[in-house]
Tab-separated table of C-alpha atoms and ligand atoms in Angstrom:
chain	number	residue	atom	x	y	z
I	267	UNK	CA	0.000	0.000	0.000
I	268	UNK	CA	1.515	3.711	-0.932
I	269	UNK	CA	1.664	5.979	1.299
I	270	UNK	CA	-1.000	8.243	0.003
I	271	UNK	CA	-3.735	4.948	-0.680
I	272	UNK	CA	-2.726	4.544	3.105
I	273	UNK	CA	-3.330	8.066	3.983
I	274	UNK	CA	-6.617	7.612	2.157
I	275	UNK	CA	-7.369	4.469	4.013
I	276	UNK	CA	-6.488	4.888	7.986
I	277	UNK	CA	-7.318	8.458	8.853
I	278	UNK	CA	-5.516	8.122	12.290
I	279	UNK	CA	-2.009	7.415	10.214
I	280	UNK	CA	-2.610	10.507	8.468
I	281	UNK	CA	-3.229	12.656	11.222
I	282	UNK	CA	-0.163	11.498	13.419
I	283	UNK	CA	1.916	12.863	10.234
I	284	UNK	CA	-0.071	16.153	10.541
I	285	UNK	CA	0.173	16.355	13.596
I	286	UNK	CA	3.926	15.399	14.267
I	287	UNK	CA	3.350	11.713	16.475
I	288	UNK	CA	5.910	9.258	15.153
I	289	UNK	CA	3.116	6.782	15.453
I	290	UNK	CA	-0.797	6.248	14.901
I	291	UNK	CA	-0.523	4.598	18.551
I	292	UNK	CA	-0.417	8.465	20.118
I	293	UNK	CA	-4.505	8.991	19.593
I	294	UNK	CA	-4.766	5.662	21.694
I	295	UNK	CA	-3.102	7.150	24.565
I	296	UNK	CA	-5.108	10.404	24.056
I	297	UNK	CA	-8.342	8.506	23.420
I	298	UNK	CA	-7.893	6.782	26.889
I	299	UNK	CA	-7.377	9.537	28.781
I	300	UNK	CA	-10.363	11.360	27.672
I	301	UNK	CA	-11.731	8.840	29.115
I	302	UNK	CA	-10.030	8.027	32.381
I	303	UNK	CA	-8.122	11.798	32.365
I	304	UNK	CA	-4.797	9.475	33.182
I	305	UNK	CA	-1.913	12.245	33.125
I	306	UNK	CA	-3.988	13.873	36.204
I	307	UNK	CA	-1.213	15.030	38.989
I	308	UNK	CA	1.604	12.694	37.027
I	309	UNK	CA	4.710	13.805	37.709
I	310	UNK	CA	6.863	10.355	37.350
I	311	UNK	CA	5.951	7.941	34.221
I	312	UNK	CA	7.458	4.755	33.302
I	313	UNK	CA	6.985	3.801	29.466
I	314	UNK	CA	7.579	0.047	28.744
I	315	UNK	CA	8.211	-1.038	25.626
I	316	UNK	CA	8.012	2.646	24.001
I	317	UNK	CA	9.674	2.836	20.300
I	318	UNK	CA	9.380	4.264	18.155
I	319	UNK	CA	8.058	6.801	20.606
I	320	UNK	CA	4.538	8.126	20.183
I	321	UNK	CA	3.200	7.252	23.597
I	322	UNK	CA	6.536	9.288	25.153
I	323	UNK	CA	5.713	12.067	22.825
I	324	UNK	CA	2.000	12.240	24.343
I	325	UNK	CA	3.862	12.258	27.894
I	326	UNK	CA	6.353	15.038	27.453
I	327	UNK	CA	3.380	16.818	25.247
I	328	UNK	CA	0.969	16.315	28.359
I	329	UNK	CA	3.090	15.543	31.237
I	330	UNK	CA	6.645	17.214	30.731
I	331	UNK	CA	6.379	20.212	28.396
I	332	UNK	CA	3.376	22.054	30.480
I	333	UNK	CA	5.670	22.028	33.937
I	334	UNK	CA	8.944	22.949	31.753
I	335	UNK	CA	7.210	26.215	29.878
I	336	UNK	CA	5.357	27.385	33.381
I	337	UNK	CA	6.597	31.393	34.084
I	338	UNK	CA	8.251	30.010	37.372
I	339	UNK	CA	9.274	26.302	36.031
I	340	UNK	CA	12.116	24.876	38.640
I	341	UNK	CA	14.592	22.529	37.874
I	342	UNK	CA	13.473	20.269	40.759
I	343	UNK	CA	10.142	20.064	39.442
I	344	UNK	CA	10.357	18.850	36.147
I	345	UNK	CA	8.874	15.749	35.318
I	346	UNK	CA	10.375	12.255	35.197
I	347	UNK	CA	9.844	10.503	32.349
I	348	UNK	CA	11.822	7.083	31.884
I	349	UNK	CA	11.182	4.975	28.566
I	350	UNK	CA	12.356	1.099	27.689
I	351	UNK	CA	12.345	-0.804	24.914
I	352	UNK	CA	14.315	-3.120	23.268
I	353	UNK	CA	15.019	-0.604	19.824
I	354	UNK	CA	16.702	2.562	20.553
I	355	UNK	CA	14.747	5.393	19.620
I	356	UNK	CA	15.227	9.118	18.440
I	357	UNK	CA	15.703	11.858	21.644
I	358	UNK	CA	12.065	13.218	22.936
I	359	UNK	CA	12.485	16.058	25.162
I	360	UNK	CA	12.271	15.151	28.939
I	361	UNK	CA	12.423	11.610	28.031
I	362	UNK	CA	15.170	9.418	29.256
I	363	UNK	CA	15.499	6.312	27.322
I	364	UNK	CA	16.768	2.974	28.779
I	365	UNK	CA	17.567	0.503	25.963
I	366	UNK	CA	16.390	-3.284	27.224
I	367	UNK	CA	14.339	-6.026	27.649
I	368	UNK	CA	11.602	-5.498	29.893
I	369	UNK	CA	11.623	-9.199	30.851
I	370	UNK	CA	14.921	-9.278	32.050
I	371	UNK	CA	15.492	-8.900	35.724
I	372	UNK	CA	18.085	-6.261	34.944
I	373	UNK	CA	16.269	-3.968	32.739
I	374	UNK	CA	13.821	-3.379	35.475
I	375	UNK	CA	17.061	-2.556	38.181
I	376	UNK	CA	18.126	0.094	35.786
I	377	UNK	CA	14.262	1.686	35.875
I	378	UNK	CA	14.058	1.138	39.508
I	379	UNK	CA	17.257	3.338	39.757
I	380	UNK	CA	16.536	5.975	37.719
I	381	UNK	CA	14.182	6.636	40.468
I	382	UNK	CA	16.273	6.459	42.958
I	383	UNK	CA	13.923	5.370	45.859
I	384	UNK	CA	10.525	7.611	44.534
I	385	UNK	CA	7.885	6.203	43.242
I	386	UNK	CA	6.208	6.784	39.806
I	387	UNK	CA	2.329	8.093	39.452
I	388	UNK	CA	1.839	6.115	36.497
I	389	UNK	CA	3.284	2.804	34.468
I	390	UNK	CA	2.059	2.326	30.708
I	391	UNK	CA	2.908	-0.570	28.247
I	392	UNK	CA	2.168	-0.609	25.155
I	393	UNK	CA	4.353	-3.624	24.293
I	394	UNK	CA	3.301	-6.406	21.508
I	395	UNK	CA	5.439	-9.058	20.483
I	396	UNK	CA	5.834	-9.879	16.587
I	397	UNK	CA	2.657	-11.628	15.736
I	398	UNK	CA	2.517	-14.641	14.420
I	399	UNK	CA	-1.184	-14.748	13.502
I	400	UNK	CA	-2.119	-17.866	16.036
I	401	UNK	CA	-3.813	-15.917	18.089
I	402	UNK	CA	-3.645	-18.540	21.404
I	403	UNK	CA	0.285	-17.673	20.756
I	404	UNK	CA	0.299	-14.050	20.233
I	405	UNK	CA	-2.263	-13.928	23.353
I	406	UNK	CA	0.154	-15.750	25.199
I	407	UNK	CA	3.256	-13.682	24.691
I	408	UNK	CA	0.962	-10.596	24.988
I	409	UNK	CA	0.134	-11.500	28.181
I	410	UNK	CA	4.197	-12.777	29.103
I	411	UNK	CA	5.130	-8.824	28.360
I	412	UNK	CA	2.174	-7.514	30.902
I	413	UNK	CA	3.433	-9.734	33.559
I	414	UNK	CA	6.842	-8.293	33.115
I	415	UNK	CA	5.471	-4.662	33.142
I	416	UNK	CA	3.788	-5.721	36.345
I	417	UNK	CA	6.997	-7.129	38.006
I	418	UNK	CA	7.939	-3.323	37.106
I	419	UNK	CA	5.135	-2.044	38.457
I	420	UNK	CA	5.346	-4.224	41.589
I	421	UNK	CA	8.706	-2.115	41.945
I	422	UNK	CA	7.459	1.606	40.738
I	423	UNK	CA	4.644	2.257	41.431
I	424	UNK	CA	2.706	4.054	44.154
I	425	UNK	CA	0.167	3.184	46.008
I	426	UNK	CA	-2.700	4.544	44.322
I	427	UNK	CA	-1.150	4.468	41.071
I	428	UNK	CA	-2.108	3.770	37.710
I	429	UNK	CA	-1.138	1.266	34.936
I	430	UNK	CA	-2.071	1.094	31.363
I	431	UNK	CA	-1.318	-1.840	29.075
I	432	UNK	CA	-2.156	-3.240	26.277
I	433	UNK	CA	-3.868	-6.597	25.883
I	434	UNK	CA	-4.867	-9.206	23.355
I	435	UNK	CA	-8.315	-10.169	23.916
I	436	UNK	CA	-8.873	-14.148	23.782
I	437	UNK	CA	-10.149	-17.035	25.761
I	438	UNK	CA	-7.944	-15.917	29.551
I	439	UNK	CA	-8.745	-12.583	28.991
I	440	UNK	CA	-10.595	-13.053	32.519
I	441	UNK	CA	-7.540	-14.680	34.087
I	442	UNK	CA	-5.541	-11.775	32.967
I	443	UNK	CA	-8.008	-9.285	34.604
I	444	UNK	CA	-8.500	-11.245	37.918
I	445	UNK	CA	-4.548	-11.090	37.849
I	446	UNK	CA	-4.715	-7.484	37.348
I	447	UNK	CA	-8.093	-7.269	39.746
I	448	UNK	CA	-5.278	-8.845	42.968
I	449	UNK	CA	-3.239	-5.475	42.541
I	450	UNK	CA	-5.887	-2.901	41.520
I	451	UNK	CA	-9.592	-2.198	42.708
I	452	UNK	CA	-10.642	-0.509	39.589
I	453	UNK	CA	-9.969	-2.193	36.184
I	454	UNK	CA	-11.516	-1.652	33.298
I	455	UNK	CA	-10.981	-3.073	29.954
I	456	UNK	CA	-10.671	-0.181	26.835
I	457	UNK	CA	-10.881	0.103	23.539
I	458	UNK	CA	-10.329	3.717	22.030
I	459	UNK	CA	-11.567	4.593	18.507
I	460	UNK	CA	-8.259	4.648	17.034
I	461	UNK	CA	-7.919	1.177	17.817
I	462	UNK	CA	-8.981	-0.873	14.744
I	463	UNK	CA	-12.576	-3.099	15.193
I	464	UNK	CA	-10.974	-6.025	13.502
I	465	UNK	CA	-7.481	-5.876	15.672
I	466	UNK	CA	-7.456	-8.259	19.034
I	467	UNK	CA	-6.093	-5.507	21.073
I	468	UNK	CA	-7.772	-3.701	23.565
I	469	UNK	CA	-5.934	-1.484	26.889
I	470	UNK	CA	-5.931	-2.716	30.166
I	471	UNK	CA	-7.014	0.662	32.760
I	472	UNK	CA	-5.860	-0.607	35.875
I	473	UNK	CA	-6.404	2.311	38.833
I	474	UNK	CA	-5.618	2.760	42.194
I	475	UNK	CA	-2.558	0.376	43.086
I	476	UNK	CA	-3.289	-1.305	45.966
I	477	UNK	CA	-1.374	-4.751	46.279
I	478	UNK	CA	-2.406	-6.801	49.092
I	479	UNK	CA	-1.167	-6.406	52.814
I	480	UNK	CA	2.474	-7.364	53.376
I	481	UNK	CA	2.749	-8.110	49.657
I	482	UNK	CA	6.581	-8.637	48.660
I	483	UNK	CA	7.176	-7.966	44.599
I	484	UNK	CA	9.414	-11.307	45.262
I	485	UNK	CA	6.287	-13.067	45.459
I	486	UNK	CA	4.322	-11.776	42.691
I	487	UNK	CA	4.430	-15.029	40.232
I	488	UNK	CA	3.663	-16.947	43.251
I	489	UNK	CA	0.225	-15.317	43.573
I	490	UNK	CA	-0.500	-15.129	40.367
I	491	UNK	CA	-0.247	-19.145	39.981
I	492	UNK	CA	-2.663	-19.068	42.585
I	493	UNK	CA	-5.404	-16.865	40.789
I	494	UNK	CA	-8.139	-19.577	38.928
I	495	UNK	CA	-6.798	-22.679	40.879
I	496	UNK	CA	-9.012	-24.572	42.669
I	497	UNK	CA	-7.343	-23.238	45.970
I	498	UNK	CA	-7.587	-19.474	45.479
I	499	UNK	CA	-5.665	-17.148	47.385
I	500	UNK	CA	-8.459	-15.855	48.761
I	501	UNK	CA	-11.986	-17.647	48.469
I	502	UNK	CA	-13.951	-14.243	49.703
I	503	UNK	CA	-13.157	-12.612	46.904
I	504	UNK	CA	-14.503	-13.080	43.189
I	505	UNK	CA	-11.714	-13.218	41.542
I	506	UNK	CA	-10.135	-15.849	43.361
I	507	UNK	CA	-10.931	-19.592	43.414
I	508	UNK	CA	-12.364	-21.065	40.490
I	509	UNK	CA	-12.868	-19.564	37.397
I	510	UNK	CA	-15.869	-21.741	36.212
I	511	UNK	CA	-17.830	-20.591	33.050
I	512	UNK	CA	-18.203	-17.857	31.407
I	513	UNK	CA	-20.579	-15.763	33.520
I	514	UNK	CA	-18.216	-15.894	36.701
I	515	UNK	CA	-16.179	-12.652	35.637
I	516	UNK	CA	-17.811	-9.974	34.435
I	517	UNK	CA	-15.496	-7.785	32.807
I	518	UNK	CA	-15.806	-3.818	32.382
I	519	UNK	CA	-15.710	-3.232	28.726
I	520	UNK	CA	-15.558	0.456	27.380
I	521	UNK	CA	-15.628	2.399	23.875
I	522	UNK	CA	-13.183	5.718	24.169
I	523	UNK	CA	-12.362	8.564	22.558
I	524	UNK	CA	-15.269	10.389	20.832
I	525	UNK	CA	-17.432	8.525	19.390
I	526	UNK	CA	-18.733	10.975	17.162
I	527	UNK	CA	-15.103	11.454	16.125
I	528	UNK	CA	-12.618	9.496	13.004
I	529	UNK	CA	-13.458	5.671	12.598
I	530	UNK	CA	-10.576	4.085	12.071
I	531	UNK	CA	-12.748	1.321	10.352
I	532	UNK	CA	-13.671	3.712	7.815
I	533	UNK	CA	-11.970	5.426	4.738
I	534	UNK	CA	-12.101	9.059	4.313
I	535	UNK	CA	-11.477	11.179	1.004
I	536	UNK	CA	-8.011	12.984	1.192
I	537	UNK	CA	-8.029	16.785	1.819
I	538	UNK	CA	-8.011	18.849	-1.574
I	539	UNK	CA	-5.459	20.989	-2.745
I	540	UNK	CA	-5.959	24.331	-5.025
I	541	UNK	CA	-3.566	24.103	-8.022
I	542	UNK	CA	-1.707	20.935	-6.969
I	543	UNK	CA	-2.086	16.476	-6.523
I	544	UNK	CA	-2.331	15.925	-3.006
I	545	UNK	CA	1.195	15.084	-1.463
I	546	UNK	CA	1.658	12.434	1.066
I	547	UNK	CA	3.955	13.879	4.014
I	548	UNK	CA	6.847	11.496	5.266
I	549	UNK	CA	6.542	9.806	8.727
I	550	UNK	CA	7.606	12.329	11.449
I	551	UNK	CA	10.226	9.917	12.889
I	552	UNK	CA	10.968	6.688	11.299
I	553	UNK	CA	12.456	4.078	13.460
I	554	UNK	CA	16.189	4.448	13.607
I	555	UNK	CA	17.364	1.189	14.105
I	556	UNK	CA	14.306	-1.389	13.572
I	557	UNK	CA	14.745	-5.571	13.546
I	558	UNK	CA	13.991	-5.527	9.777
I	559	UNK	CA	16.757	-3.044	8.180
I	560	UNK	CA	19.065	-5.505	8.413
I	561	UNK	CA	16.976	-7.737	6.898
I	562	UNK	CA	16.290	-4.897	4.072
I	563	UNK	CA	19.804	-4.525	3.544
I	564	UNK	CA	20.627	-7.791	2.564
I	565	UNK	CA	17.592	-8.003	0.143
I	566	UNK	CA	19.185	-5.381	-1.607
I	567	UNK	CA	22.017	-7.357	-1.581
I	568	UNK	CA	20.515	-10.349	-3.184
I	569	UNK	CA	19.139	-7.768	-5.991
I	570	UNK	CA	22.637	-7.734	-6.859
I	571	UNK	CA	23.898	-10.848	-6.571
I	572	UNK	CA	25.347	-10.593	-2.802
I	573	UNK	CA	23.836	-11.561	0.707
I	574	UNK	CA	21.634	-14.294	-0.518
I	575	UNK	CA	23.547	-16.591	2.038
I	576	UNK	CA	23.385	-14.157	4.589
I	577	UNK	CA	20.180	-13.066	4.105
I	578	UNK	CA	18.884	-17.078	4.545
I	579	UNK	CA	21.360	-17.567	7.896
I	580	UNK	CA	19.417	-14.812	9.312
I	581	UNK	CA	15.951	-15.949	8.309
I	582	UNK	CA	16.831	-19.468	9.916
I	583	UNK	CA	18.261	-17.694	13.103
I	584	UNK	CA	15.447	-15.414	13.435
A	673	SAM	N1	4.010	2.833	22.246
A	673	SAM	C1	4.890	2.863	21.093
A	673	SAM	C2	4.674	4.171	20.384
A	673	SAM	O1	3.690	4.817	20.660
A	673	SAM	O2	5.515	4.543	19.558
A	673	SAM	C3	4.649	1.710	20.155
A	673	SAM	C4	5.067	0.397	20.756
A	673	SAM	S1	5.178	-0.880	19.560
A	673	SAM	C5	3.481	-1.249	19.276
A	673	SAM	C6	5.682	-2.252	20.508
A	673	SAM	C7	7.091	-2.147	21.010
A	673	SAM	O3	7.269	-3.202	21.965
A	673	SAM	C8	8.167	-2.358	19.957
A	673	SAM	O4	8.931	-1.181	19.832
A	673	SAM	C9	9.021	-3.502	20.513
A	673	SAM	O5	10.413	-3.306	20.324
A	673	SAM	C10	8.669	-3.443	21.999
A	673	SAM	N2	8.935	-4.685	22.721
A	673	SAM	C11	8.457	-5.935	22.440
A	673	SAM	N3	8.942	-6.812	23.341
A	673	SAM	C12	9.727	-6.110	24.215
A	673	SAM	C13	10.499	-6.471	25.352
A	673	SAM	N4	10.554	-7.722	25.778
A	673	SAM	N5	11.185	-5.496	26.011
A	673	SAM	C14	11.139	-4.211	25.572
A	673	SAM	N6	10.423	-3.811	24.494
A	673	SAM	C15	9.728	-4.749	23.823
């Protein structure tokens, strides 16, 4: 697909261009907190899993930018912003970048440091793995990449906190959000307009952190395990125990963003210009070192004659 037929066809990619967001994923982040009005009193975010970098663009936008410009703006009050993923990514003001894995024990030491015994307002996650298509699988390491960003959270965040991720909806959807339910009273399962109808994902909205008395992050996969067996960890509570049927979770599901607003379903005609063809405008920030150039390099390679070896050691690798 070209890039204008695209512009043509998903009005949200479009507007990120116009509107300088390296990614259509931005309007997500805005759509949800229209809704849930997230970035209230933030003044510490963690961003897991954040390249190319439209989510930290929304936070220094929302978060950063308006303490930075205020008339009497102190260096002691700025904003701390700290964003991982596993691709480096171009500088965002008041961002600091940590490049890593967020499952890895070590990536979440170097977050924990940056903030040096305080306590973040707010954790989002926005990570997906490379989907295969099987959805059981992709659901699966979906939900692998949450847990992680909760061992993070576990870590980070403050009591009465907030935590945004993104989910794959499927058949332990309500295991996840009993999971989720153990650490926060309020959850609530989102799905802003930007987010395509016919895409699995959907946000977790997880408010008010509030992990259980005595809790020690050691023990988090420990308690987990115990949510949906037969033994609960605690039986009073309805998201413990069994997990029998379909009707024993009810799960809050919400629309956000205006609904009156762009579908991103739909295709819309693209903007006329006096005198002139309409001109597609380049992505504001293309990723600077994503897992296919390599791959793109040594397909132009094989165009003349070179890499083809390469080019299949890496495909078997990968
Ligand atoms: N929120 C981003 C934005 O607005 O630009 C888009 C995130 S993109 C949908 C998913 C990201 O998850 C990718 O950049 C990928 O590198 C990252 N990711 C996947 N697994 C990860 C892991 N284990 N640790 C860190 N990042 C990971």
């Amino acid at each position: 697909m070209g890039k204008a037929s695209r512009d043509k066809r998903d009005i949200y990619y479009r507007k990120a261009k116009e509107e300088g967001w390296r990614a259509r994923s931005a309007f997500k982040l805005l759509q949800i907190d229209e809704e849930f009005n997230i970035f209230e009193g933030v003044k510490r975010v963690v961003d897991l899993c954040a390249a190319p970098g439209s989510w930290s663009q929304v936070l220094s936008r929302k978060v950063y930018l308006p303490v930075k410009l205020a008339p009497d703006a102190k260096d002691e009050d700025l904003p701390l912003i700290v964003a991982i993923d596993l691709q480096p990514m171009a500088p965002i003001e008041g961002v600091i970048q940590v490049q890593g894995d967020i499952t890895n024990a070590r990536t979440a030491e170097v977050v924990i440091r940056h903030f040096d015994g305080c306590k973040a307002d707010l954790v989002v996650c926005d990570g997906a793995p490379d989907v295969t298509g099987l959805h059981d699988m992709d659901e699966f390491v979906q939900s692998q990449l949450i847990l992680a960003g909760l061992t993070i959270v576990s870590h980070v965040l403050k009591e009465g906190g907030k935590f945004i991720a993104k989910i794959f909806r499927g058949k332990d959807t309500s295991l996840l959000y009993c999971q989720l339910k153990l650490f926060f009273p309020v959850v609530t399962f989102a799905k802003p307009k930007s987010s395509r109808n016919s895409s699995i994902e959907a946000f977790a909205v997880c408010e008010n952190y509030s992990p259980p008395e005595g809790f020690n992050p050691k023990d988090l996969h420990r308690l987990l395990e115990k949510v949906g067996s037969p033994s609960g960890v605690d039986d009073t509570d309805c998201c413990s125990g069994r997990l029998e049927g379909p009707n024993k979770v009810y799960i809050p599901f919400l629309a956000c963003g205006d609904l009156s607003g762009y579908d991103s379903d739909r295709s819309y005609p693209l903007p006329k210009v006096v005198g002139g063809t309409y001109q597609s405008l380049d992505p504001v920030q293309p990723p600077i070192a994503p897992p296919y150039k390599r791959a793109l390099e040594l397909k132009k390679g094989t165009s003349q004659g070179g890499g083809i070896r390469e080019l299949e050691n890496l495909t078997l690798d990968s």
